[in-house]
mmCIF file of N, CA and C in Angstrom:
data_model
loop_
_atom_site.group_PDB
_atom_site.id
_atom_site.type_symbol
_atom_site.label_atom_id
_atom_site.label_comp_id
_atom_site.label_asym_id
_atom_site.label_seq_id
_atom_site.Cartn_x
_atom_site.Cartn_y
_atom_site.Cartn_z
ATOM 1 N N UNK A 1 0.655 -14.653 -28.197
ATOM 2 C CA UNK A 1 -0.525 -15.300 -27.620
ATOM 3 C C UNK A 1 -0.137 -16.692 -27.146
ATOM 4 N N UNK A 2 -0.796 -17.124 -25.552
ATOM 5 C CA UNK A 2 -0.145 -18.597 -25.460
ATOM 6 C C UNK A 2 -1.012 -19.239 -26.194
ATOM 7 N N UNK A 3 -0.355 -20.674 -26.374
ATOM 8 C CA UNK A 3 -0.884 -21.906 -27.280
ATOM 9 C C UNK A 3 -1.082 -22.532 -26.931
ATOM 10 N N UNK A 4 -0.662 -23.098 -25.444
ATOM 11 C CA UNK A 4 -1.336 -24.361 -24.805
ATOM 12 C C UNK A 4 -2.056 -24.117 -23.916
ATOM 13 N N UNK A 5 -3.067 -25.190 -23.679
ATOM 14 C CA UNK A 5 -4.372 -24.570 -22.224
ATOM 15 C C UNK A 5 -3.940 -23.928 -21.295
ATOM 16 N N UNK A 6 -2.701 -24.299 -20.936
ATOM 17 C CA UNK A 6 -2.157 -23.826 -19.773
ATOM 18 C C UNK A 6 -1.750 -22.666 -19.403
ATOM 19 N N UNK A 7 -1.505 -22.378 -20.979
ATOM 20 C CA UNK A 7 -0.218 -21.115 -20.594
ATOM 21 C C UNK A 7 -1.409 -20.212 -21.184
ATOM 22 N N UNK A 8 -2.833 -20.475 -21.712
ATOM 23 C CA UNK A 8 -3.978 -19.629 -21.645
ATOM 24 C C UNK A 8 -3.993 -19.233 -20.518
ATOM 25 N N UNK A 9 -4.440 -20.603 -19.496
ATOM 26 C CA UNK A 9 -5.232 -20.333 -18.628
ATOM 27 C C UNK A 9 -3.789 -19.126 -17.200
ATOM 28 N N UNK A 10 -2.641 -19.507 -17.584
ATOM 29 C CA UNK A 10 -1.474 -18.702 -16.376
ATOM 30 C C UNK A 10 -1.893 -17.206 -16.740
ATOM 31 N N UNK A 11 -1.773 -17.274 -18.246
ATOM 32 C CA UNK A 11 -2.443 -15.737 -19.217
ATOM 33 C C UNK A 11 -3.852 -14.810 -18.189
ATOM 34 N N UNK A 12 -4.383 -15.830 -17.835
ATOM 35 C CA UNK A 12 -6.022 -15.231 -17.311
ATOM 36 C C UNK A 12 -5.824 -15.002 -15.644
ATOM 37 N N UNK A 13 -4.337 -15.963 -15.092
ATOM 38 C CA UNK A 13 -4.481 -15.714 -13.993
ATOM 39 C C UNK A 13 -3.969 -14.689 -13.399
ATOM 40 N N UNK A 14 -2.851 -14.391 -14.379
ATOM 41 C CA UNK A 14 -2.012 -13.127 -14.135
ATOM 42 C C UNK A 14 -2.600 -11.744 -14.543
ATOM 43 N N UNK A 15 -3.315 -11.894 -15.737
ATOM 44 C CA UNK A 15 -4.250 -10.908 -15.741
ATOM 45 C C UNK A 15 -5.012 -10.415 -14.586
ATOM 46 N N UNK A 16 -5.594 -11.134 -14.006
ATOM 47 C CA UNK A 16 -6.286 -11.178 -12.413
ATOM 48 C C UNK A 16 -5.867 -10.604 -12.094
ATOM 49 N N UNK A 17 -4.496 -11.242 -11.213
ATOM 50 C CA UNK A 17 -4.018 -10.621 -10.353
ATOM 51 C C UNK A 17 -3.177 -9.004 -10.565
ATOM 52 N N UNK A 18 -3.221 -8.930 -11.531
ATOM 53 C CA UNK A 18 -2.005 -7.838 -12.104
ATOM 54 C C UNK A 18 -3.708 -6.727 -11.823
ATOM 55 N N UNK A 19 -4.869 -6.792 -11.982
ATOM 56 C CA UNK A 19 -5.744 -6.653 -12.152
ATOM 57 C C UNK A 19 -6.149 -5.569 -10.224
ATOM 58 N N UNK A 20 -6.239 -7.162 -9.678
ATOM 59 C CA UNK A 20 -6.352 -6.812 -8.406
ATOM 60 C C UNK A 20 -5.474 -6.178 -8.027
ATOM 61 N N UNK A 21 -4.139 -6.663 -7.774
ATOM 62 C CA UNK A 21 -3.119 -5.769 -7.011
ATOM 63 C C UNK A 21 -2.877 -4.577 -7.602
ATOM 64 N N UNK A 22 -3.444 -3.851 -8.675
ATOM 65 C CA UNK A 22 -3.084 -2.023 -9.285
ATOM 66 C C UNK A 22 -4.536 -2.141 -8.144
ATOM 67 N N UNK A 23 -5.609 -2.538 -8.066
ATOM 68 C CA UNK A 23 -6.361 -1.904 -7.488
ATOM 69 C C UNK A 23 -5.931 -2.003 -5.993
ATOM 70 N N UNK A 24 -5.129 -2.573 -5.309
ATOM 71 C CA UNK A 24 -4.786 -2.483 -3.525
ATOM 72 C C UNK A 24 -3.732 -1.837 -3.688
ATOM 73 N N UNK A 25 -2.736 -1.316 -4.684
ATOM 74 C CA UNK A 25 -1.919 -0.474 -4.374
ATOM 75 C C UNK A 25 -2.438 1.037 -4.828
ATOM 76 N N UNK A 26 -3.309 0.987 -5.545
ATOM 77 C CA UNK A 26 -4.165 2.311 -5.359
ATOM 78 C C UNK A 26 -4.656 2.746 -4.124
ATOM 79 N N UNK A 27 -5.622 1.882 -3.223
ATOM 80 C CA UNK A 27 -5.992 1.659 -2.118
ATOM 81 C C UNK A 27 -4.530 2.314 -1.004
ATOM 82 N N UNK A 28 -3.322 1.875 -1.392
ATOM 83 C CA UNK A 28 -2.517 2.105 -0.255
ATOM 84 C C UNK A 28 -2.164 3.429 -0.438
ATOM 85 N N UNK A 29 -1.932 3.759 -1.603
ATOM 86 C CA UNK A 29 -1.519 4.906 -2.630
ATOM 87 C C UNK A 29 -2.807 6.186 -1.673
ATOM 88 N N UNK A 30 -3.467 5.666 -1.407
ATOM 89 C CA UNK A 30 -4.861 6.830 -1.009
ATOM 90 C C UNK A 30 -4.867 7.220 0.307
ATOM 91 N N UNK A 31 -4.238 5.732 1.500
ATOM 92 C CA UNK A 31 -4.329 6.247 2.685
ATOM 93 C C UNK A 31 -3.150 7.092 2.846
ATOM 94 N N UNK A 32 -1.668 6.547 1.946
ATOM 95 C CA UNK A 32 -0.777 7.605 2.349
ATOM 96 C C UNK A 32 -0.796 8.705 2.047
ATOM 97 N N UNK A 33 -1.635 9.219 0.614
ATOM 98 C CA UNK A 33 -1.949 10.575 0.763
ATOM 99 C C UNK A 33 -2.249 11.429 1.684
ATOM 100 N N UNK A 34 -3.747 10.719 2.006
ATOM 101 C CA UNK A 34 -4.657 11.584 3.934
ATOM 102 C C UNK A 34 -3.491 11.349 4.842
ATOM 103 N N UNK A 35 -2.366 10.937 4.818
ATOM 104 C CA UNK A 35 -2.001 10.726 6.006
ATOM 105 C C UNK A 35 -0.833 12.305 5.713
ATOM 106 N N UNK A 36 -0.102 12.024 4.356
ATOM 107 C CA UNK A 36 0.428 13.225 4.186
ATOM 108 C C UNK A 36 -0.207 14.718 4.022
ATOM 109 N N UNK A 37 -1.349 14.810 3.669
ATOM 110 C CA UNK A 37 -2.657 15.540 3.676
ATOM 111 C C UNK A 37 -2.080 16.327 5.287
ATOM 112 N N UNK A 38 -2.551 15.130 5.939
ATOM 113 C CA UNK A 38 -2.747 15.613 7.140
ATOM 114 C C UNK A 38 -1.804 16.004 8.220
ATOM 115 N N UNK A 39 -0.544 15.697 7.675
ATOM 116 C CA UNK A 39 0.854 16.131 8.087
ATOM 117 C C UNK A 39 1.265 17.557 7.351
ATOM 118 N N UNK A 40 0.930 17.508 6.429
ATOM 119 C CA UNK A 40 0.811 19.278 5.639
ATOM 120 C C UNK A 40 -0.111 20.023 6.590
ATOM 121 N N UNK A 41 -0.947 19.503 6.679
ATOM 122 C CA UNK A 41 -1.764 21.063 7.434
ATOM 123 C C UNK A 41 -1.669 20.803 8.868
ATOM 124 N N UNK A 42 -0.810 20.529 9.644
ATOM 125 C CA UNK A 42 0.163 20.694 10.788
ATOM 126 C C UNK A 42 -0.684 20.462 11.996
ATOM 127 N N UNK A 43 -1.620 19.589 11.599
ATOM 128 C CA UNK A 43 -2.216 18.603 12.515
ATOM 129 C C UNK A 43 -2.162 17.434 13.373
ATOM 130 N N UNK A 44 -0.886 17.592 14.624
ATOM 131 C CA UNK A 44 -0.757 16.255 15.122
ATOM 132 C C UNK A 44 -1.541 15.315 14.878
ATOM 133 N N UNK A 45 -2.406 15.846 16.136
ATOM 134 C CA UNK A 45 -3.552 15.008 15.975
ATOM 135 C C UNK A 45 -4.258 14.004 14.947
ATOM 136 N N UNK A 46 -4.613 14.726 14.078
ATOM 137 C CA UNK A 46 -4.898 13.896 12.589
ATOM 138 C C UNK A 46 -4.369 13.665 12.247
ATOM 139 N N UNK A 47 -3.230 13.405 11.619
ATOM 140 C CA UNK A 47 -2.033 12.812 11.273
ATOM 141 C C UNK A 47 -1.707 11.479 11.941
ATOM 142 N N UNK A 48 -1.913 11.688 13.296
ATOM 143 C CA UNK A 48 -1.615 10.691 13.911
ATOM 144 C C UNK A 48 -2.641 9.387 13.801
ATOM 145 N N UNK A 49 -4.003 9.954 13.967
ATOM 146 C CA UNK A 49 -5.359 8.865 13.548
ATOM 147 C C UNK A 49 -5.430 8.728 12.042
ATOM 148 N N UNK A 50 -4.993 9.405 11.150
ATOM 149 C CA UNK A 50 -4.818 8.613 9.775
ATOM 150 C C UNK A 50 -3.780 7.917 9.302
ATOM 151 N N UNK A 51 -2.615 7.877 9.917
ATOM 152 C CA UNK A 51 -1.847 6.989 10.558
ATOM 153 C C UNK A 51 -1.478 5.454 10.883
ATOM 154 N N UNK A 52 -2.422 5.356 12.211
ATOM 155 C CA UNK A 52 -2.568 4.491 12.839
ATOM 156 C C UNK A 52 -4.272 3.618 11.717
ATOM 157 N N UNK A 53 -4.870 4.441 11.022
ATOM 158 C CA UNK A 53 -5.892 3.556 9.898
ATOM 159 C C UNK A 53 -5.162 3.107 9.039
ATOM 160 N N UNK A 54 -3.716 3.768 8.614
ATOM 161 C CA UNK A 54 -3.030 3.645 7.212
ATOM 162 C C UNK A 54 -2.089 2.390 7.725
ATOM 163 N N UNK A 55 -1.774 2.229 8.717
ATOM 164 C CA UNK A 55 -0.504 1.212 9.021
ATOM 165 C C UNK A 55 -1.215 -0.281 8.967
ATOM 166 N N UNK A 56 -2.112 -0.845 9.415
ATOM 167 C CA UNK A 56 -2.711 -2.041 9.193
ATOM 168 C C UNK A 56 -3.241 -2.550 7.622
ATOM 169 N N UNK A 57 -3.253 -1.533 7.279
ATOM 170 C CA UNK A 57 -3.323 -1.530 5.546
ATOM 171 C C UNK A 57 -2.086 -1.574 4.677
ATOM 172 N N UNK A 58 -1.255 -0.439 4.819
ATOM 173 C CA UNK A 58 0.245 -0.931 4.295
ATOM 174 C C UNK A 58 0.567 -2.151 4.975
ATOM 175 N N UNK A 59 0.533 -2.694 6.244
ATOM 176 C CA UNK A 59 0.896 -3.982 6.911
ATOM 177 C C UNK A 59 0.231 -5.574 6.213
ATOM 178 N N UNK A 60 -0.782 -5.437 5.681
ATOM 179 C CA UNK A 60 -1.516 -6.063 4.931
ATOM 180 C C UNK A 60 -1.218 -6.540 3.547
ATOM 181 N N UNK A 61 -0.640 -5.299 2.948
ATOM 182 C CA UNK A 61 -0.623 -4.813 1.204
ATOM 183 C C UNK A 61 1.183 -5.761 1.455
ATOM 184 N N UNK A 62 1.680 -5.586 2.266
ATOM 185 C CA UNK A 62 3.149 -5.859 2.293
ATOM 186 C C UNK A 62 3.205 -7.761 2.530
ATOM 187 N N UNK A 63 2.317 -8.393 2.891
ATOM 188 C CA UNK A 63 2.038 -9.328 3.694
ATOM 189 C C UNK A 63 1.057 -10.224 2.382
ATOM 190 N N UNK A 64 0.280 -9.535 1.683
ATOM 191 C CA UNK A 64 -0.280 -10.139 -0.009
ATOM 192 C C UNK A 64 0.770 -9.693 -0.977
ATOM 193 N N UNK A 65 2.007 -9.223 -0.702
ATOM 194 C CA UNK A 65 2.991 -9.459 -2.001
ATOM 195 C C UNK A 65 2.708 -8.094 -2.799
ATOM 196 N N UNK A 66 1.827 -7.219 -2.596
ATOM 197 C CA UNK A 66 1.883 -6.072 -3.156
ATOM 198 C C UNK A 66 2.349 -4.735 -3.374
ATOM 199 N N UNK A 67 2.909 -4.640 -2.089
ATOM 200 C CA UNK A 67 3.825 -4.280 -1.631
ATOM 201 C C UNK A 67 5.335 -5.094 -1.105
ATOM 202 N N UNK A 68 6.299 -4.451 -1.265
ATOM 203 C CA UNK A 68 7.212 -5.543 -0.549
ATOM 204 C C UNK A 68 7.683 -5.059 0.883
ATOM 205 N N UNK A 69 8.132 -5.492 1.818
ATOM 206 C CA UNK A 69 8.020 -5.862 3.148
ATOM 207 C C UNK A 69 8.888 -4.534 3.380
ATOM 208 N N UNK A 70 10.027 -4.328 2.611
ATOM 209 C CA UNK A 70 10.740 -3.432 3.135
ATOM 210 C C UNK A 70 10.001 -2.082 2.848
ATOM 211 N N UNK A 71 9.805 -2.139 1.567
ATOM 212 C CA UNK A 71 8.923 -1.156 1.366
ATOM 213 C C UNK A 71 7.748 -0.032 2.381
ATOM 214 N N UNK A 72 7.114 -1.447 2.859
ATOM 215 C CA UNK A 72 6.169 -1.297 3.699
ATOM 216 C C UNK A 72 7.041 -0.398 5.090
ATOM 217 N N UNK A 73 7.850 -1.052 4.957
ATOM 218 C CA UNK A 73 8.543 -0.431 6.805
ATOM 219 C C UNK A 73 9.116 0.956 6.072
ATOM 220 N N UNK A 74 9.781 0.971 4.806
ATOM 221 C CA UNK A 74 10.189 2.315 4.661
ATOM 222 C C UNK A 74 9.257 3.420 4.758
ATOM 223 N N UNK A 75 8.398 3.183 4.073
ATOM 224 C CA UNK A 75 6.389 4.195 3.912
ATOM 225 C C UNK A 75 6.006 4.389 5.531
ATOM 226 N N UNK A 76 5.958 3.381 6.444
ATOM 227 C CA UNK A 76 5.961 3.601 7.709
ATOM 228 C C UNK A 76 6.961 4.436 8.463
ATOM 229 N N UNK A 77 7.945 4.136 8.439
ATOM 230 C CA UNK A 77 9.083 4.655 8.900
ATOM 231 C C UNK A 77 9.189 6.171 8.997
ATOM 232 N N UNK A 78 8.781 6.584 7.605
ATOM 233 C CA UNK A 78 9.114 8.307 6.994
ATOM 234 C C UNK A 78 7.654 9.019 7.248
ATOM 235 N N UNK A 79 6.765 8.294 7.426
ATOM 236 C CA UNK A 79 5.704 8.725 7.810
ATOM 237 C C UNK A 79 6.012 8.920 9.463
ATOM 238 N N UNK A 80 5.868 8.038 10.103
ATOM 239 C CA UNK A 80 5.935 8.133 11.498
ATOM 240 C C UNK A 80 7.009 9.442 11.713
ATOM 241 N N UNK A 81 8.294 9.509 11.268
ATOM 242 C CA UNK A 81 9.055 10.422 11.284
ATOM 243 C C UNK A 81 8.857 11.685 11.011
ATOM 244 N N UNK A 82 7.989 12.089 9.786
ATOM 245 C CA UNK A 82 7.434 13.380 9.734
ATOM 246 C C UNK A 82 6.128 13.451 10.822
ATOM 247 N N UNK A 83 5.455 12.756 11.269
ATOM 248 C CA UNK A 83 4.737 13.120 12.716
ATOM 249 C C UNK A 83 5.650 13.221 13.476
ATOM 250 N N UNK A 84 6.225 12.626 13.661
ATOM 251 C CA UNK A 84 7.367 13.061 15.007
ATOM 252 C C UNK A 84 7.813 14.870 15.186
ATOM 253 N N UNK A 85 8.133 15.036 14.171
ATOM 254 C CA UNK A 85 8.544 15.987 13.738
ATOM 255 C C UNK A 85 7.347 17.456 13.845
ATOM 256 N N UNK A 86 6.287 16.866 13.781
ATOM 257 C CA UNK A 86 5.264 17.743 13.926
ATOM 258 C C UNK A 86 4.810 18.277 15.343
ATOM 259 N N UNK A 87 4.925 17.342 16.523
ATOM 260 C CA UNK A 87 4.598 17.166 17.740
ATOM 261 C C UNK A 87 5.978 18.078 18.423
ATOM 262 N N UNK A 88 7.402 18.374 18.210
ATOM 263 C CA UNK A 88 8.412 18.556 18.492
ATOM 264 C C UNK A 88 8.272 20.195 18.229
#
C-alpha cells in the first residue's frame, strides 16, 4: 500500500487509467472482430465498410498510447491484406 499522499494519489491515477484503457482496447478488440466477421463470410463489400469504421479507431487507440503505433499498422496491415485477398 503507498504511504505518502502522493504515491496514494499516482495509486488512484493509474487505477484510472489502467481502468479506461481495458475499456478502449475492448472497444478496438470489437471492431476487429466485425471486420474479421465480415471477411469470413466472403463479403467484399462489408468487409471493406467495417474496415474503413475500424481504421480511425485503431488510428486513435494507437495515438492515446493504448495501443502501440506499430501495432496499430500491423492490425491494419493484415486486415487490409485479407480484403485484398477476398476481391482477387
Amino acid at each position: 500500500m503507498a504511504n505518502s499522499k502522493q504515491a496514494r494519489k499516482r495509486a488512484r491515477q493509474s487505477e484510472g487509467r489502467r481502468v479506461l484503457k481495458a475499456s478502449q482496447r475492448s472497444m478496438v478488440r470489437t471492431y476487429i472482430k466485425r471486420v474479421l466477421k465480415a471477411i469470413e463470410g466472403g463479403d467484399h463489400a462489408e468487409a471493406m465498410t467495417t474496415f474503413q469504421k475500424a481504421q480511425p479507431i485503431i488510428d486513435r487507440m494507437a495515438d492515446k498510447d493504448v495501443l502501440s503505433k506499430r501495432k496499430a499498422a500491423r492490425l491494419k496491415s493484415r486486415l487490409n491484406k485479407r480484403i485484398k485477398a477476398l476481391a482477387a
